Short mmCIF file of C-alpha atoms in Angstrom, two decimals:
data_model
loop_
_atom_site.label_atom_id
_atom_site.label_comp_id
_atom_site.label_asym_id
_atom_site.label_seq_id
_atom_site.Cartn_x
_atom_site.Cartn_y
_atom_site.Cartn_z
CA UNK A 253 19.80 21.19 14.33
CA UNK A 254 17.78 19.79 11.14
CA UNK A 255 14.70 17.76 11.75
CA UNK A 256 13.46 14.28 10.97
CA UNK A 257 10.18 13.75 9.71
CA UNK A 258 7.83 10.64 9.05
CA UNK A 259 4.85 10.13 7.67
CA UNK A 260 2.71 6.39 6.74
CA UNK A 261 1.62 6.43 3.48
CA UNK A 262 -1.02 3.60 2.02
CA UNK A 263 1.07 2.67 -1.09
CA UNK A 264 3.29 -0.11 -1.66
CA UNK A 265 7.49 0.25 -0.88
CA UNK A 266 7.92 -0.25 -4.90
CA UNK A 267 5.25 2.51 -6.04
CA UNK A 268 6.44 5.20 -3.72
CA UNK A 269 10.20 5.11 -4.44
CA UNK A 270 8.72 5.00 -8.58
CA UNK A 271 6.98 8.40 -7.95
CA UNK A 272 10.44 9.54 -6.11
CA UNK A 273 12.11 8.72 -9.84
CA UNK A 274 9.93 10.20 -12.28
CA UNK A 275 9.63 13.74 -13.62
CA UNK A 276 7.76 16.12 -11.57
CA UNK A 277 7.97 15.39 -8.30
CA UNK A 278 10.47 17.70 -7.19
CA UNK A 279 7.94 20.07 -9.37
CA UNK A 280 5.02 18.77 -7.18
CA UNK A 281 7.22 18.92 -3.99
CA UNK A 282 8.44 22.35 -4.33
CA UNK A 283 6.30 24.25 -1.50
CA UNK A 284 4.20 26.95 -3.57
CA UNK A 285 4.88 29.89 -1.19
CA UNK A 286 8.88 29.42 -1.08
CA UNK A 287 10.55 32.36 -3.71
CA UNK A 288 12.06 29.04 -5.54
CA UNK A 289 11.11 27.25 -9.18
CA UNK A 290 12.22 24.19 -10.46
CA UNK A 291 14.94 24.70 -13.08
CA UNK A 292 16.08 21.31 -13.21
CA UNK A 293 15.53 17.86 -12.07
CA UNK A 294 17.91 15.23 -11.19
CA UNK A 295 18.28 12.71 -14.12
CA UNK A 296 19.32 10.02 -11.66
CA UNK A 297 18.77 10.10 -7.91
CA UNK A 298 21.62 8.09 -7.67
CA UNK A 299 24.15 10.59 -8.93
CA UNK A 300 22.34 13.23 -10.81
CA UNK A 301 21.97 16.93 -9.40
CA UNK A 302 18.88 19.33 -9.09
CA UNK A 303 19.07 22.98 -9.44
CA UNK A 304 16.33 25.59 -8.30
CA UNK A 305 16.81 29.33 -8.62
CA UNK A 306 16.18 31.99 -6.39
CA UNK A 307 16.05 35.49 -6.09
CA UNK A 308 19.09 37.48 -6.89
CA UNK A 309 20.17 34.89 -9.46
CA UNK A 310 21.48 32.55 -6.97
CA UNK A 311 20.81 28.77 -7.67
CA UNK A 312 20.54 26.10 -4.89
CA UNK A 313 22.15 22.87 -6.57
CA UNK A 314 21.51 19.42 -4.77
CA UNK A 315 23.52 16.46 -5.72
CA UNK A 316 22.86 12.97 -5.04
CA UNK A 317 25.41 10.73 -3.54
CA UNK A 318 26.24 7.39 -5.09
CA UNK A 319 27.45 5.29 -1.65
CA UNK A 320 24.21 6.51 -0.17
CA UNK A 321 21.76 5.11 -2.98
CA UNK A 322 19.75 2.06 -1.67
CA UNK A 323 16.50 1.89 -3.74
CA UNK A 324 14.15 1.52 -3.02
CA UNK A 325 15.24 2.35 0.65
CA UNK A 326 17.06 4.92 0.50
CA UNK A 327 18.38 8.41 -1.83
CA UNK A 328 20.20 11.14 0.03
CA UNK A 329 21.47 15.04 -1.76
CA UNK A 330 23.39 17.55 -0.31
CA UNK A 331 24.17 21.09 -1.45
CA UNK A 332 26.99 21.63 -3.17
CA UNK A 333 26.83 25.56 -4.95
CA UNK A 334 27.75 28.75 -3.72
CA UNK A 335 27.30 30.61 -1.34
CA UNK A 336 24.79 28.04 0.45
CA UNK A 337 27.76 25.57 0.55
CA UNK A 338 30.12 27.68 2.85
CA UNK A 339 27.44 28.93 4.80
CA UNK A 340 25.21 26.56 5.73
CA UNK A 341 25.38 22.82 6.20
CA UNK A 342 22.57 20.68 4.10
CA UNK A 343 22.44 16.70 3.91
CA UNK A 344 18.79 15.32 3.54
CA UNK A 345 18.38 11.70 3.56
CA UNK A 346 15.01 11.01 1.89
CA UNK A 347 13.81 7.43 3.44
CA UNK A 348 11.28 4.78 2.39
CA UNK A 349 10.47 1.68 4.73
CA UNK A 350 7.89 -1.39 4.32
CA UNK A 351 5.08 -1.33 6.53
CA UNK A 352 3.17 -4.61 5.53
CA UNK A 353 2.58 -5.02 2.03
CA UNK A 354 0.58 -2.12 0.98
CA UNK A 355 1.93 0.88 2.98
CA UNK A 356 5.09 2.57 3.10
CA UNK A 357 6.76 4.74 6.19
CA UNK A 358 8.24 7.71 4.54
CA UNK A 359 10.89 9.88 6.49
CA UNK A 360 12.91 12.96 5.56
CA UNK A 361 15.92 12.92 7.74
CA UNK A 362 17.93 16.75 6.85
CA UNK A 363 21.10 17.25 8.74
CA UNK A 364 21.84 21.24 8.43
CA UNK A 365 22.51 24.50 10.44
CA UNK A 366 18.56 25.42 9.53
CA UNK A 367 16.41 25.45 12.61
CA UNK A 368 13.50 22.35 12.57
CA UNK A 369 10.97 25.32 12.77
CA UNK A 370 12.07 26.82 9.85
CA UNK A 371 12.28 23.09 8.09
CA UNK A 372 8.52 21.84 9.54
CA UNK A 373 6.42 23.72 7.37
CA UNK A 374 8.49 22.53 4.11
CA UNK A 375 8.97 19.32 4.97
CA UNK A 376 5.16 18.77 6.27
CA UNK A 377 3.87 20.01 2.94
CA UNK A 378 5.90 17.49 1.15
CA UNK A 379 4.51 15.37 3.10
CA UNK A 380 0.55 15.83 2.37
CA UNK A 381 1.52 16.47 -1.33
CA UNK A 382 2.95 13.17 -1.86
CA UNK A 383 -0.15 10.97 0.51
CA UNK A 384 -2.51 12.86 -1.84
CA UNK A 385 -0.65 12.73 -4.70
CA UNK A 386 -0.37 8.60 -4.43
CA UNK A 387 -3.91 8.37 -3.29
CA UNK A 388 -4.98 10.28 -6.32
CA UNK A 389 -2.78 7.88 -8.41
CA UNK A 390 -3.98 5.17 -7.27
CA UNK A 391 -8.05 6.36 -7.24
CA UNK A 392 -6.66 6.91 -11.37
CA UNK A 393 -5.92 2.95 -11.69
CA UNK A 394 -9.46 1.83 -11.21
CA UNK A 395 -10.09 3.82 -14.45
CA UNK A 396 -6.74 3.51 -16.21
CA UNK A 397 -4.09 0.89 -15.37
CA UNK A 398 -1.59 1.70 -18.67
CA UNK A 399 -0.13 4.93 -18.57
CA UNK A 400 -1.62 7.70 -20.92
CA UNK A 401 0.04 10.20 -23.34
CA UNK A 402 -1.45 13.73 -22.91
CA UNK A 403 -1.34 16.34 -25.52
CA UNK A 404 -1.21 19.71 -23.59
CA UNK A 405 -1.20 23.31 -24.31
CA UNK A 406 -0.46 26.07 -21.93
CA UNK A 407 1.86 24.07 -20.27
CA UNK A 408 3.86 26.56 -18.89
CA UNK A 409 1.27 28.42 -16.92
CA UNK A 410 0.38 27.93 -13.40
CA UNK A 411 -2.07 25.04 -13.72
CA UNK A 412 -0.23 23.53 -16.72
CA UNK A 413 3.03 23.46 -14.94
CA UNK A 414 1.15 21.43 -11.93
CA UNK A 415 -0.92 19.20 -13.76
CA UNK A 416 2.42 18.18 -16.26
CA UNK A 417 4.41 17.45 -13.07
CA UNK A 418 1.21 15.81 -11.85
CA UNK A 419 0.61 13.53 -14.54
CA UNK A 420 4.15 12.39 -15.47
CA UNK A 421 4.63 11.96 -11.33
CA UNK A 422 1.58 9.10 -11.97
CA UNK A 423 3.74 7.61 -15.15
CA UNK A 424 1.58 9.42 -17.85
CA UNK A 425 3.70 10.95 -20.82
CA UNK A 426 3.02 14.49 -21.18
CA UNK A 427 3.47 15.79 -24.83
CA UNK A 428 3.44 19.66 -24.56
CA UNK A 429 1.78 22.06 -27.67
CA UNK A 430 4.07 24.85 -27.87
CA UNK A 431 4.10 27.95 -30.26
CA UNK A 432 8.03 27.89 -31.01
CA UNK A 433 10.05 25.57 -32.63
CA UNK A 434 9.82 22.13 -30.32
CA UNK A 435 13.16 21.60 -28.73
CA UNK A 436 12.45 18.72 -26.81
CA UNK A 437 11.43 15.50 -27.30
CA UNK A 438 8.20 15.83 -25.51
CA UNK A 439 7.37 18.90 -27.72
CA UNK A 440 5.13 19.51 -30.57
CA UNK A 441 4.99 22.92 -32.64
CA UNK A 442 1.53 24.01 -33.13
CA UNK A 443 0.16 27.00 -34.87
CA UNK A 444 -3.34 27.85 -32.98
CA UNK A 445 -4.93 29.04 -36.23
CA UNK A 446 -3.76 26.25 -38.53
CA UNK A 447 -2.71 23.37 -36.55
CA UNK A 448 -0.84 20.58 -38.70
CA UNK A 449 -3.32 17.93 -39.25
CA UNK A 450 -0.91 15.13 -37.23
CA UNK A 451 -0.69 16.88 -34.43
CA UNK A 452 -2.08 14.84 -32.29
CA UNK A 453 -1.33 11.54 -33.82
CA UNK A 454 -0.49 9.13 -31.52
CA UNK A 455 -1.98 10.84 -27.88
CA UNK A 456 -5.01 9.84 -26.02
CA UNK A 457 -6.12 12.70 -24.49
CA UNK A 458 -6.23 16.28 -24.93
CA UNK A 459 -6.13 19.15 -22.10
CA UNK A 460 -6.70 22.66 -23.77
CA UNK A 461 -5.26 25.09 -21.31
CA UNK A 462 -3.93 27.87 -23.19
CA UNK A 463 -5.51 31.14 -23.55
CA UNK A 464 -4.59 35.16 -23.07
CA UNK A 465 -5.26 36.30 -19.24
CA UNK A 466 -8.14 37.76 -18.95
CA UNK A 467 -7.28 40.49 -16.06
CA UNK A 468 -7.10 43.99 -17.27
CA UNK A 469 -9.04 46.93 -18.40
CA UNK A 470 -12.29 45.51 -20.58
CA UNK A 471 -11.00 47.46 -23.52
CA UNK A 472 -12.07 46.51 -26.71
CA UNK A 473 -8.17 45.70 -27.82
CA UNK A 474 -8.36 43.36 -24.55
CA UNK A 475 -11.56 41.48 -25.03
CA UNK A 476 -10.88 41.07 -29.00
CA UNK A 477 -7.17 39.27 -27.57
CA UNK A 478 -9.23 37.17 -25.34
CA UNK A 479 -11.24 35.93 -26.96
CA UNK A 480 -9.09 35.48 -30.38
CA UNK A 481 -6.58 33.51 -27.60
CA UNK A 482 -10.07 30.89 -27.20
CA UNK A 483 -12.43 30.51 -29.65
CA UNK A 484 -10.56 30.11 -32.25
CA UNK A 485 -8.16 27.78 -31.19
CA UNK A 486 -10.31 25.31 -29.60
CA UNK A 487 -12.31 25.24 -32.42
CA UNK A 488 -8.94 24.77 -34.59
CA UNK A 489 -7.65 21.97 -31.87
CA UNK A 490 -11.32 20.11 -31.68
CA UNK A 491 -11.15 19.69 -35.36
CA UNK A 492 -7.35 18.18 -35.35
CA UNK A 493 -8.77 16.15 -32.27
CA UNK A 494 -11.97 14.71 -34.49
CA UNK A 495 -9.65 13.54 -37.43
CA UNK A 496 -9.88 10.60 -35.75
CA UNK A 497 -6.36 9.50 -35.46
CA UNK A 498 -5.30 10.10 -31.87
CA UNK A 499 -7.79 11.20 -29.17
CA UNK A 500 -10.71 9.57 -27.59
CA UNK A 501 -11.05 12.63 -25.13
CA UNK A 502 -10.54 16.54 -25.13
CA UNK A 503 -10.76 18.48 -22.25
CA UNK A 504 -10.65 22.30 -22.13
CA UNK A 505 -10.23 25.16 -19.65
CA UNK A 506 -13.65 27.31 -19.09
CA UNK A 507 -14.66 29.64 -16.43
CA UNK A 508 -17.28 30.23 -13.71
CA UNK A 509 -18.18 33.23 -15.84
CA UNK A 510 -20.26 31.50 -17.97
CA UNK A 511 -23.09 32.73 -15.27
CA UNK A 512 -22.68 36.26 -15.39
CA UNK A 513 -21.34 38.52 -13.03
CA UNK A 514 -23.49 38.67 -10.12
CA UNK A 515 -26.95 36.06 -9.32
CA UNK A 516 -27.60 37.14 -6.09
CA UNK A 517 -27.64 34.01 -4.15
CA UNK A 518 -28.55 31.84 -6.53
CA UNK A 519 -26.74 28.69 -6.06
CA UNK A 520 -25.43 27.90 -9.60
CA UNK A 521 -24.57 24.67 -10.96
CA UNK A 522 -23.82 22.70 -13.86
CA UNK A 523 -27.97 22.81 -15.23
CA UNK A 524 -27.77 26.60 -14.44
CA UNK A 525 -28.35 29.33 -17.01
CA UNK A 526 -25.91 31.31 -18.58
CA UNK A 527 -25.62 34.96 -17.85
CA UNK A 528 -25.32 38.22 -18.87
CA UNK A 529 -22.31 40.50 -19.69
CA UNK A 530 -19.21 40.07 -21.96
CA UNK A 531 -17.06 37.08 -19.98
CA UNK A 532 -20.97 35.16 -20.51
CA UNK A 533 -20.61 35.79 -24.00
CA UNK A 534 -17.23 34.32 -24.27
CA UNK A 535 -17.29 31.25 -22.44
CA UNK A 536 -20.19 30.52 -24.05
CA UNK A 537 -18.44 30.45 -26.88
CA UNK A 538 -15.70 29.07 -25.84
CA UNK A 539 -17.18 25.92 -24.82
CA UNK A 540 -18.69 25.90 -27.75
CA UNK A 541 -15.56 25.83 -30.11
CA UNK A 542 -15.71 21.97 -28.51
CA UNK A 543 -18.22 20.95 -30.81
CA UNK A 544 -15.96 19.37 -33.64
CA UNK A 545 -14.75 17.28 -31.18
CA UNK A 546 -18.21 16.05 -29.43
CA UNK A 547 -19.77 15.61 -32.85
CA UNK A 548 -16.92 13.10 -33.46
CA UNK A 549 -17.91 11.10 -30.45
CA UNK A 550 -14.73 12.41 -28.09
CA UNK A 551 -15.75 13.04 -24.82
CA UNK A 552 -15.69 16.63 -23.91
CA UNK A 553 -15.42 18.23 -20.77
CA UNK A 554 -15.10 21.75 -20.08
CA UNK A 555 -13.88 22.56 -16.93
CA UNK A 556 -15.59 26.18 -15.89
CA UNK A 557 -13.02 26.92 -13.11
CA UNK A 558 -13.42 29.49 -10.09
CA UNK A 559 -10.63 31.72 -8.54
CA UNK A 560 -7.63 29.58 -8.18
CA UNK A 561 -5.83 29.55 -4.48
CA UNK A 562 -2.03 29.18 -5.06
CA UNK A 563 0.64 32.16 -4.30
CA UNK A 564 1.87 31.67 -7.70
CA UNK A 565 -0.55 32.94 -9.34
CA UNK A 566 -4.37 34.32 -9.60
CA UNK A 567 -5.77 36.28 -6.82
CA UNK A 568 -3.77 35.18 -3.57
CA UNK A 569 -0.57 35.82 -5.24
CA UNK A 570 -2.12 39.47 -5.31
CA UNK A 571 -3.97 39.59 -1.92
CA UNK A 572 -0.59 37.66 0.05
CA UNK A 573 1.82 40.56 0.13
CA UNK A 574 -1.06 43.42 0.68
CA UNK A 575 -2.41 41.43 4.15
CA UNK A 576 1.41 40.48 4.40
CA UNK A 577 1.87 44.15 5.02
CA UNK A 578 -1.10 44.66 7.06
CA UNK A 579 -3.22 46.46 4.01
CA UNK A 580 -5.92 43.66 3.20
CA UNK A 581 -9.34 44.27 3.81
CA UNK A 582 -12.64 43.54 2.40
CA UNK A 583 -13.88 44.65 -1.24
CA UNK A 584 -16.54 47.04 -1.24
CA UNK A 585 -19.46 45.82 1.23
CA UNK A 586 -17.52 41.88 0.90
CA UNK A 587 -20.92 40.59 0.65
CA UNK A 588 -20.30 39.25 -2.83
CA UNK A 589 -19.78 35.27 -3.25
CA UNK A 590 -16.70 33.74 -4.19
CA UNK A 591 -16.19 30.79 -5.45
CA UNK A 592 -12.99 29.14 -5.16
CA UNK A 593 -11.07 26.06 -5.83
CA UNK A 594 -7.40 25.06 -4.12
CA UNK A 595 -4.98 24.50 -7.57
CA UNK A 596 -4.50 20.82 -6.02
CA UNK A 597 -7.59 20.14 -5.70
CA UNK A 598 -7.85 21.57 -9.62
CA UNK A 599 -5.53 19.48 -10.58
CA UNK A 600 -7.43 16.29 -9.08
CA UNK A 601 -10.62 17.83 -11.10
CA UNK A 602 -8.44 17.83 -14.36
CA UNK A 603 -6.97 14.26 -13.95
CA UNK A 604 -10.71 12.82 -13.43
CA UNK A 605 -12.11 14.85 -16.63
CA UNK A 606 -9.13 12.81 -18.61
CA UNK A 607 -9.85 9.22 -17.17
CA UNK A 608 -13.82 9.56 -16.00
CA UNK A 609 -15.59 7.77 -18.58
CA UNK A 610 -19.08 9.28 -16.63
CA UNK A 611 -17.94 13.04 -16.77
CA UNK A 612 -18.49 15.35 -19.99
CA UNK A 613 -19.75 18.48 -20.78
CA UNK A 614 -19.64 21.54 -18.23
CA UNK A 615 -18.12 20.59 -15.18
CA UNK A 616 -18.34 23.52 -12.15
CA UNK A 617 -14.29 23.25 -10.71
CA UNK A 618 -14.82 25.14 -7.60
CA UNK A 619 -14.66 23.84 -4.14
CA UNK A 620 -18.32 22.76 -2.06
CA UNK A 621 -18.23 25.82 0.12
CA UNK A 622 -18.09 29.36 -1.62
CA UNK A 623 -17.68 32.11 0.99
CA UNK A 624 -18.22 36.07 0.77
CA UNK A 625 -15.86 38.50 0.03
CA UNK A 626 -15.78 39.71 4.22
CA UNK A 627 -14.88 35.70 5.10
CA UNK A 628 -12.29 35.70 2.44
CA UNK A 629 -10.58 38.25 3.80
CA UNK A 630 -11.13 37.20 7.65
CA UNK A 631 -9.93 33.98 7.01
CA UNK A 632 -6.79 35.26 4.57
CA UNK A 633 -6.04 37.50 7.53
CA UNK A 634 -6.30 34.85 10.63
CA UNK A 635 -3.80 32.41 8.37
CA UNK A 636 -1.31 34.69 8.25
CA UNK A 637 -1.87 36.53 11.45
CA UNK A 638 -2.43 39.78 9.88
CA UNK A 639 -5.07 42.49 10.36
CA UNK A 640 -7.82 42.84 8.04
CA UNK A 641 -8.85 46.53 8.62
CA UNK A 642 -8.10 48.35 5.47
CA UNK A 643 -11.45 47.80 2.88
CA UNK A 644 -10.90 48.71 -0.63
CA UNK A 645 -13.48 51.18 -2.20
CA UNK A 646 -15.57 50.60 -4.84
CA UNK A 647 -14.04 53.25 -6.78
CA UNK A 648 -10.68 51.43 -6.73
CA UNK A 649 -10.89 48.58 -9.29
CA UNK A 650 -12.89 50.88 -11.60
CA UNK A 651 -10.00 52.75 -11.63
CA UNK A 652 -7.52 50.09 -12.07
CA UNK A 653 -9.98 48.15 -14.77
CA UNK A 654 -12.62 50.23 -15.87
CA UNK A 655 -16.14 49.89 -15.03
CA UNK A 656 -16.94 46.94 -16.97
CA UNK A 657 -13.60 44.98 -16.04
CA UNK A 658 -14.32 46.22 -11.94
CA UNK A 659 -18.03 44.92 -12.82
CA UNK A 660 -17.35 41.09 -14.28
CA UNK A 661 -13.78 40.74 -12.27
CA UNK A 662 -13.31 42.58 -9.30
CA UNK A 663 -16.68 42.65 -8.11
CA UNK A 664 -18.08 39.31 -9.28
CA UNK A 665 -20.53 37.20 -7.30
CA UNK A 666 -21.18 33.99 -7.94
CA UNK A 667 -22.17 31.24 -5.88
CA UNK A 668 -21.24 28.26 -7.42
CA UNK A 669 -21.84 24.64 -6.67
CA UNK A 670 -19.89 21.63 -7.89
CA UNK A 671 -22.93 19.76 -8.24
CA UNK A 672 -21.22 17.09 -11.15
CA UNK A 673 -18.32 16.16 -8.90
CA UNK A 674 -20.31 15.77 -5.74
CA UNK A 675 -22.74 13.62 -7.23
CA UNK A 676 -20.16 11.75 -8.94
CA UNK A 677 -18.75 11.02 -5.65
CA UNK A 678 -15.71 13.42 -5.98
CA UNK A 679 -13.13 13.54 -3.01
CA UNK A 680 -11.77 17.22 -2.46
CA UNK A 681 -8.55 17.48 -0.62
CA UNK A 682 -9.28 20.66 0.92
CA UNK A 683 -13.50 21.23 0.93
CA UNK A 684 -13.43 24.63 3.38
CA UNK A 685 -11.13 27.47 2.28
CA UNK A 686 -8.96 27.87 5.80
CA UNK A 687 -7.34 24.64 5.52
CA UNK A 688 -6.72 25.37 1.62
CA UNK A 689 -4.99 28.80 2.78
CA UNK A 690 -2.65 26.95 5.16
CA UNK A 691 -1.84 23.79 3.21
CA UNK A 692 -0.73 26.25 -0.05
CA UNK A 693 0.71 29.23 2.61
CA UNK A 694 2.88 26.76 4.55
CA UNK A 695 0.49 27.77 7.62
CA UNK A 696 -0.68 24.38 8.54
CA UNK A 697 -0.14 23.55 12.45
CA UNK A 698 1.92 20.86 12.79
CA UNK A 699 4.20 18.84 15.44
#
């Protein structure tokens, strides 16, 4: 048993094994539905090991075998903790091969007691992730051929995680803001309110990410932390980032909200106007906070993002186990639009707001083809082979977030259009929403 696996990519020998070495890319390898996170990379894929928990407290922990290392050929791991030692056998021999002088043949050979149908899946979405990933990288050099260092805060989150692992994956140094005493190198303390006025010294681009979720019951202790976790800190950050002695762009987290809770079907884009209701009101402001920062002459974009598809977080990692279990179904009539964006193809949006030297202000981050609540949950359903027959009442998420929070969250429809990207020639990885469900669910078909 085991399986072997190859796939061509278009990148050069030299640049593929480089991506194998650098931080993040057992991060961006790491299949998103898998009950697995990254708790530490291998320092050396010569002899260094790599540890991932799992449930239970049990840690998986890979090390790499010296005799096997051939770079840029060749790096191999094999498990080596308890209990996955005794009771299963694991060798994977991760394989790179020359295929002219700008492509690469890629192979994961795994020797183990797992079945190939349980390994295809995994090993498949490795697969895409790195093609894209390198494609992506190498889209970034005809913009930016030296390697950047990012200032980021909410790195620890779901997108900041990714797009750190993403960026330091393409050799950019990723400098993270944190709101405890820095304990690593590529740490810097900063105090949201009063950030030190060096802060940023040094970096060349900023990605704002941090902010208080926004789910929950619209009370007026939770929209006074929201927006007290936004405004104010961007506005703080802009001004650090307009002192003029680090970077030349700042890019910041925003939301589709901007246009209200529900426009018919209006298709909104970038040029559309805001709307009404108290999420409006904040991202309004919000983007606003940026203007220290334009007014210097950075560029500023603000990425207004829609409902992020990943099962770590957002609203699949809340719909997955209810149509898991056979209890999904439509909200309400399901006629309202969605607008949604795969957290890959996010991360793509991100790294062309840092380098694009054509892209500032609003930018709409949501895939070309917004569906209704009914497809949503027909297509959820189909990818993981699951009925769809249970609809949720009205009366539910007013419950669960009052009628304000059911109004602007649960019930929102907006048909949004990534007008700026599209006309900027933008390439999505994943442009209708089924293939996004199966690439991040591990549901794609494959031989």
């Amino acid at each position: 048993m085991g399986l072997v696996l190859h796939t061509q990519v278009d990148t050069p020998l030299a640049d593929v094994f480089a991506w194998h070495t650098r931080p993040g890319a057992m991060t961006r390898l790491t299949p998103p539905w898998l009950p697995v996170h990254v708790r530490q990379e291998a320092a050396s894929l010569r002899d260094g090991q790599a540890v991932l928990g799992l449930p239970g407290g049990l840690t998986w922990v890979a090390a790499h075998e010296p005799d096997s290392y051939d770079p840029p050929h060749r790096f191999v791991d094999r498990v080596v903790s308890q209990p996955f030692r005794t009771v299963l056998r694991w060798r994977h021999s991760h394989e790179f091969q020359e295929v002219g002088e700008a492509a690469t043949l890629v192979s994961d050979v795994v020797d183990s007691t797992v079945p190939a149908r349980r390994l295809r899946p995994m090993f498949a979405y490795r697969h895409r992730q790195l093609a894209d990933d390198l494609a992506a990288h190498e889209w970034g050099r005809s913009y930016q051929t030296q390697p950047l260092t990012v200032a980021m805060t909410g790195a620890a989150g779901l997108v900041g995680t990714a797009l750190t692992a993403y960026l330091t994956t393409g050799g950019h140094r990723v400098i993270r803001l944190v709101r405890r005493p820095a304990e690593q190198p590529d740490e810097r303390y900063w105090h949201p309110e009063d950030p030190d006025p060096g802060l940023l010294d040094g970096v060349d681009a900023v990605v704002h990410l941090a902010g208080a979720s926004i789910a929950g019951r619209f009370t007026r202790t939770h929209k006074y932390a929201v927006r007290g976790s936004r405004v104010g800190p961007t506005s703080a950050l802009a001004r650090v980032a307009a002192a003029g002695r680090g970077p030349s762009r700042f890019v910041t987290a925003s939301a589709i909200g901007f246009y209200g809770p529900d426009r018919g079907d209006e298709v909104l884009t970038e040029a559309s106007s805001q709307g009404g209701g108290f999420l409006a009101e904040l991202v309004a402001e919000w983007e606003a906070a940026t203007a220290p920062a334009a007014a210097a002459g950075l560029r500023v974009v603000q990425v207004r993002t829609g409902l992020v598809q990943s099962p770590r977080g957002g609203t699949l990692r809340l719909f997955r186990p209810l149509y898991t279990a056979g209890l999904g179904g439509r909200l309400g009539d399901g006629q309202q639009w969605m607008a949604w964006i795969g957290i890959d193809d996010l991360l793509d949006i991100y790294y062309r707001a840092v380098l694009d030297p054509g892209l500032s202000g609003p930018v709409n981050a949501v895939a070309p083809h917004p569906v209704r609540n009914q497809e949503y949950n027909a297509t959820l359903a189909r990818v993981l082979h699951r009925p769809a027959r249970l609809p949720v009442p009205a009366l539910g998420p007013r419950l669960l977030l009052g009628a304000e929070g059911a109004r602007e969250l649960a019930a929102a429809s907006q048909r949004v259009h990534p007008e700026r990207l599209l006309t900027a020639g933008h390439r999505f990885r994943h442009a209708e929403l089924e293939p996004a469900l199966r690439h991040v669910l591990g549901r794609t078909m494959v031989t």
